[in-house]
Short mmCIF file of C-alpha atoms in Angstrom, two decimals:
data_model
loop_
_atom_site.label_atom_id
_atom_site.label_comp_id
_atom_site.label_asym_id
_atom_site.label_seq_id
_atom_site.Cartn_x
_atom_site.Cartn_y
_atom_site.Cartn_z
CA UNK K 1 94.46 108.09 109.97
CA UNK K 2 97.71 107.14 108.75
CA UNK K 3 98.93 103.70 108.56
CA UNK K 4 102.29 102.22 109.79
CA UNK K 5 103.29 98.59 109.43
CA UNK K 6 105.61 97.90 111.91
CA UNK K 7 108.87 95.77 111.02
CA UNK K 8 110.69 94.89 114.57
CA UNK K 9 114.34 93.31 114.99
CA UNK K 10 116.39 91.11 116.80
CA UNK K 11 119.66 89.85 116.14
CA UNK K 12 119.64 91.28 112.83
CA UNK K 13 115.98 89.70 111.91
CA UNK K 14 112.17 90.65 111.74
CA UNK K 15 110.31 89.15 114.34
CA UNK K 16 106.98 90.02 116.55
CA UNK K 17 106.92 89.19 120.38
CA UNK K 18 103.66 88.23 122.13
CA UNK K 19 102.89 91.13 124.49
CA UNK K 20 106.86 92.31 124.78
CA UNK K 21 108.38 88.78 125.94
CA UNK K 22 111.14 88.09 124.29
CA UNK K 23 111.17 84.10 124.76
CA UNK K 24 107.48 84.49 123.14
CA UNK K 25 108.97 85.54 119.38
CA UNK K 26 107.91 84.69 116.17
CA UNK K 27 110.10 85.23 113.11
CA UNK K 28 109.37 86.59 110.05
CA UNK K 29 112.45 86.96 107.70
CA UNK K 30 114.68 89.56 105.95
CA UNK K 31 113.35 92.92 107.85
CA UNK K 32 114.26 94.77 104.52
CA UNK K 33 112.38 93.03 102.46
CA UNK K 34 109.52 93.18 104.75
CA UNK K 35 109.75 96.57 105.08
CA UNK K 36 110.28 97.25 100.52
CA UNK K 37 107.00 95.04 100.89
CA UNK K 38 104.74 97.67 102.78
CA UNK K 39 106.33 100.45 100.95
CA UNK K 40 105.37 98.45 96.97
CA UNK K 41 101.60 97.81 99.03
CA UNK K 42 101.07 101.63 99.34
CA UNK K 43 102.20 102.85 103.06
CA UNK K 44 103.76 105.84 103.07
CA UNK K 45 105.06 105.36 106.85
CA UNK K 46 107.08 101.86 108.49
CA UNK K 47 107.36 101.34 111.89
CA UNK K 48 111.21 100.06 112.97
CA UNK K 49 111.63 99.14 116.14
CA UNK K 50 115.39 97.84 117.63
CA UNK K 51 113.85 95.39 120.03
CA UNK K 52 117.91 94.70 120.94
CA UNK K 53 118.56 98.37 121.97
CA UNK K 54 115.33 99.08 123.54
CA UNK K 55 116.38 96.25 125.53
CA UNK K 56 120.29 96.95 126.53
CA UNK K 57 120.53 100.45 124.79
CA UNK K 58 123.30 98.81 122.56
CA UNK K 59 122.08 99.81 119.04
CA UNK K 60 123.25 96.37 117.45
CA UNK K 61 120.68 96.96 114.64
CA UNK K 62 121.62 100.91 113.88
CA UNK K 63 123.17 99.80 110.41
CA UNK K 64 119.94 98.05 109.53
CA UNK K 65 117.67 101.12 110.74
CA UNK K 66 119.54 103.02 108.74
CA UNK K 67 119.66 100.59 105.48
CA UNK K 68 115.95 100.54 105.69
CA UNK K 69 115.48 104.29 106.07
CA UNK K 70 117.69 105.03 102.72
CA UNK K 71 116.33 102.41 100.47
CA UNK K 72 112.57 101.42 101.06
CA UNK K 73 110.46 104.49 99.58
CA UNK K 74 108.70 105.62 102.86
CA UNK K 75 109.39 107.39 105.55
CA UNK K 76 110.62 105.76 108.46
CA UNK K 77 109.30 105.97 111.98
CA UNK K 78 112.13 104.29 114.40
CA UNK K 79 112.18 103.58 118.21
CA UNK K 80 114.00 101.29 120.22
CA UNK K 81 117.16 102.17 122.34
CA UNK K 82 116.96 105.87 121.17
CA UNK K 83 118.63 107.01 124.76
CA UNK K 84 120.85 110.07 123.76
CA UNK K 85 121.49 113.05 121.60
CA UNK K 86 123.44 111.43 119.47
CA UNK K 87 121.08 108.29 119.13
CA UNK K 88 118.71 110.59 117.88
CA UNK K 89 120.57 112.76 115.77
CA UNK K 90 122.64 109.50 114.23
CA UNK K 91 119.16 108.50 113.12
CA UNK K 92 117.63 111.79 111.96
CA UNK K 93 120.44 112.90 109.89
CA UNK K 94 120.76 109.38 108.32
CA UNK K 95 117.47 109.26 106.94
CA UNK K 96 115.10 108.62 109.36
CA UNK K 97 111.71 110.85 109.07
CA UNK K 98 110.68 110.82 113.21
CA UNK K 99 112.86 109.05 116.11
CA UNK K 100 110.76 108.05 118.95
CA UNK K 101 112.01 108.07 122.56
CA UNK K 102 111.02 105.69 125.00
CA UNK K 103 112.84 104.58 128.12
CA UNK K 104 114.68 108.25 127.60
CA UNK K 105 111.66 110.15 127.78
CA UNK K 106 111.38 108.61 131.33
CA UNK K 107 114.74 108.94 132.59
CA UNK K 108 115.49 112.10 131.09
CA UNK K 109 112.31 114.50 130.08
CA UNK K 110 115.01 117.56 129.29
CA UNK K 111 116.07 115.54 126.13
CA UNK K 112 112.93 115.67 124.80
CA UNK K 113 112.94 118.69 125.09
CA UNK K 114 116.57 119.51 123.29
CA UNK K 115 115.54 117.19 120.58
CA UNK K 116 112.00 118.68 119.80
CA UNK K 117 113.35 121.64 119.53
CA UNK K 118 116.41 120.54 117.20
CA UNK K 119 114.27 118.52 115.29
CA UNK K 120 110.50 120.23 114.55
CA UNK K 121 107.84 117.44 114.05
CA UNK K 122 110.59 114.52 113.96
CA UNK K 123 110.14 113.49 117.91
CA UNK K 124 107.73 111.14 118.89
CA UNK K 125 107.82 109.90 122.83
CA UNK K 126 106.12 106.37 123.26
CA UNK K 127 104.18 105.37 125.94
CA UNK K 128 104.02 101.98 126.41
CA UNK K 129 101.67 101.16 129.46
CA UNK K 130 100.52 98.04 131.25
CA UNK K 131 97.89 96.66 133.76
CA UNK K 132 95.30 98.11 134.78
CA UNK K 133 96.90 100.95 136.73
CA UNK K 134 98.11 101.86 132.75
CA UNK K 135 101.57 102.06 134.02
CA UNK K 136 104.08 103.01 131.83
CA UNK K 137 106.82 100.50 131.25
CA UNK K 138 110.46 101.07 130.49
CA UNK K 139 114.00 99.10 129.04
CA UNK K 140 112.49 96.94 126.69
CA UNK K 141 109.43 96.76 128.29
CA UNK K 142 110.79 94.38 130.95
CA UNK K 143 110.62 97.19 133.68
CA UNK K 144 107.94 99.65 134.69
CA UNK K 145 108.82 103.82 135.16
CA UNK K 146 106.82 104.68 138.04
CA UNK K 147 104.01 107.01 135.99
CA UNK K 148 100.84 106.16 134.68
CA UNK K 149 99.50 106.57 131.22
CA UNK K 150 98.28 110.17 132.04
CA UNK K 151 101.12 111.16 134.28
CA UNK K 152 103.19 110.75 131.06
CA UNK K 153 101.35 112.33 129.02
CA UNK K 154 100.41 115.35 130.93
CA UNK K 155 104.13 115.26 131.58
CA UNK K 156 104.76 116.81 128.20
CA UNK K 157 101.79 118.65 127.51
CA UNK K 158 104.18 121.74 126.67
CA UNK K 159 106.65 119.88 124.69
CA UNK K 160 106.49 120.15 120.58
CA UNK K 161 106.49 116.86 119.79
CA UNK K 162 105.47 115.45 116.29
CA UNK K 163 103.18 112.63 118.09
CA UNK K 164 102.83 110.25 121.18
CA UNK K 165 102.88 106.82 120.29
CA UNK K 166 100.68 104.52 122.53
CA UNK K 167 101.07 100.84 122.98
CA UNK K 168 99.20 99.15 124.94
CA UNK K 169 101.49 96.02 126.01
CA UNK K 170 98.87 93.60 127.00
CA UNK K 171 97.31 93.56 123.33
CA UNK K 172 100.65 94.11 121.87
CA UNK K 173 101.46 90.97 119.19
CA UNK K 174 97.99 89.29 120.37
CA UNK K 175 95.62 89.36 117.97
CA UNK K 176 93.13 90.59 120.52
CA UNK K 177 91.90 93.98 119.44
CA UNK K 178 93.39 97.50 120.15
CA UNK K 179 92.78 99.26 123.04
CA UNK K 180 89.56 101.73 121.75
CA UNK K 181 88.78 102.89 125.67
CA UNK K 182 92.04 103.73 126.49
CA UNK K 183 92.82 105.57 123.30
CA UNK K 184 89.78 107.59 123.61
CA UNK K 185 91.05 108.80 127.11
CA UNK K 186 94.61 109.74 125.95
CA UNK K 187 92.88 111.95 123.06
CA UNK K 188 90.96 113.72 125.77
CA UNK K 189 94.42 114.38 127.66
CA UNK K 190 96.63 115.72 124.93
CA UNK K 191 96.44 118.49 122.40
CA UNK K 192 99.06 116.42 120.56
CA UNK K 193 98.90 113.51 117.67
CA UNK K 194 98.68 110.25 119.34
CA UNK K 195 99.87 107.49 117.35
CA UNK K 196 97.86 103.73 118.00
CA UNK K 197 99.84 100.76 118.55
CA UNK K 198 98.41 96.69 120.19
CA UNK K 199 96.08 94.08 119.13
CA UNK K 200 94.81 94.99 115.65
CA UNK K 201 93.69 92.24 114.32
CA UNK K 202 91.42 93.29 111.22
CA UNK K 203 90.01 95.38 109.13
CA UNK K 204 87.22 96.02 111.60
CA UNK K 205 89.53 96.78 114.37
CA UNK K 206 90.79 100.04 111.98
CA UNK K 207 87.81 101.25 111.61
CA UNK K 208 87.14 101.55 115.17
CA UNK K 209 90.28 103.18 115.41
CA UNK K 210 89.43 105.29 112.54
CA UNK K 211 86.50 106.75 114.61
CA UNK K 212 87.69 106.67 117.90
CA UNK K 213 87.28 110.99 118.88
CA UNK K 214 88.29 112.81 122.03
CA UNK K 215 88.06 116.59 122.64
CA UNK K 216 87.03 116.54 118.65
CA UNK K 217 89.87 115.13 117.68
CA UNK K 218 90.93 111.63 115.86
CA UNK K 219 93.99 109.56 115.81
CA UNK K 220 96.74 110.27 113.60
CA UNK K 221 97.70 107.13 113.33
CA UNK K 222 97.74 102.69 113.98
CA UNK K 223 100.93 101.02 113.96
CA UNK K 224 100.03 97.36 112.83
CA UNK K 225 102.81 94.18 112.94
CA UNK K 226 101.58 90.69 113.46
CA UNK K 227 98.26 90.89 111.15
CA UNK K 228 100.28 92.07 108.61
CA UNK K 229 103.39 89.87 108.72
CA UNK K 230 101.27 87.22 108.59
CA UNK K 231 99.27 88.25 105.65
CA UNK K 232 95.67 87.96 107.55
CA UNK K 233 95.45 91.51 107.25
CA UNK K 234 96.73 92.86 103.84
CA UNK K 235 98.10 96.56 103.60
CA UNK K 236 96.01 97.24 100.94
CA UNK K 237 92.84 96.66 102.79
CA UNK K 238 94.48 98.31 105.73
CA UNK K 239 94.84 101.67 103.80
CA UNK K 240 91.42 101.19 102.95
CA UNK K 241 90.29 100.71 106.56
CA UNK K 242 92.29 103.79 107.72
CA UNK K 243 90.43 106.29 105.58
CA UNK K 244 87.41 106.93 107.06
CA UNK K 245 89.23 109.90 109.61
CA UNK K 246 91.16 111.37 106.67
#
């Protein structure tokens, strides 16, 4: 299971957000030297996220995505107002390894489409659910899309994508423990790489993730933010934690 410390922005800085609320923020510096921090700890993967675009679809922190995608030494995994074609391929050919489509994905399944087959293995759609219906939320999180969890991702069951990235929102910045349940469920729905992202906490909390299974398979991934901006979690350890699934 791979590891991807997440490094989120808005207005220019690092910050996490307490279950997607943007008046709930807490700040956390230079986002490039957060990010050259991860990559000197040993992950090979960070998580960007433009919490501005994925908000207004204005990509205010494009240059910065892009910065941190030519000069930290690992690959780059960035969401976050990634609406169009040219979003995607403004991000792809400037460095970044795997784009991941949101609120687009929604709104416009056919791009998905376009782009997966543009860009082999360097799409990602996330699914970003809340409640307990496990609906899938939308523009920053601040709206919902009218699917559920599995709705969406039975929705592209036929699409080559290079992994589904699933969030769940309630956990997301809390401290509270990833979603194992829910996870396990989505593996038995997809034939493709599912991504985890919410609530780790620990060292504990990715090893359960390490041996969460469905249909025979593991996940391919946990995006972790708040432990690790915070130092209660170090990435060291966290590489350590993530081994168990290969």
């Amino acid at each position: 299971m791979e590891l991807y410390p997440a490094v989120d922005l808005l207005g220019g800085a690092a910050v996490r957000l307490v279950q997607g609320d943007f008046d709930r923020r807490r700040d956390y510096g230079d986002p490039l030297a957060l990010a050259r921090s991860y990559a000197r700890a040993g992950a090979r993967w960070v998580h960007v996220v433009d919490l501005d675009a994925a908000r207004t679809g204005e990509p205010v922190n494009r240059d910065l995505v892009l910065a941190i995608a030519r000069t930290v030494d690992a690959r780059v995994q960035a969401g976050g107002g990634v609406r169009t074609d040219r979003d995607a391929a403004e991000l792809l050919d400037g460095g970044v390894a795997r784009v991941v489509l949101g609120t687009a994905a929604q709104h416009e399944p056919s791009i998905v489409e376009r782009l997966a087959e543009q860009y082999p293995g360097r799409v990602a759609v996330g699914l970003d659910h809340v409640g307990s219906r496990q609906e899938v939320a939308v523009t920053g999180w601040e709206r919902t899309g009218g699917a559920t969890l599995r709705q969406a991702v039975e929705r592209i069951a036929n699409v080559d994508v290079g992994a589904i990235v699933v969030t769940a929102i309630d956990r997301d910045g809390t401290l509270q423990g990833p979603d194992v349940d829910g996870l396990r469920a989505v593996l038995s729905w997809t034939a493709h790489a599912v991504i985890a992202s919410g609530g780790v906490r620990s060292t504990a909390d990715l090893r359960a993730l390490a041996d969460v299974t469905g249909s025979g398979r593991a996940l391919a991934g946990a995006i972790v933010g708040t432990a690790l901006a915070e130092g209660s979690l170090a990435v060291e350890e966290a590489l350590a934690a993530c081994a168990p699934s290969g």
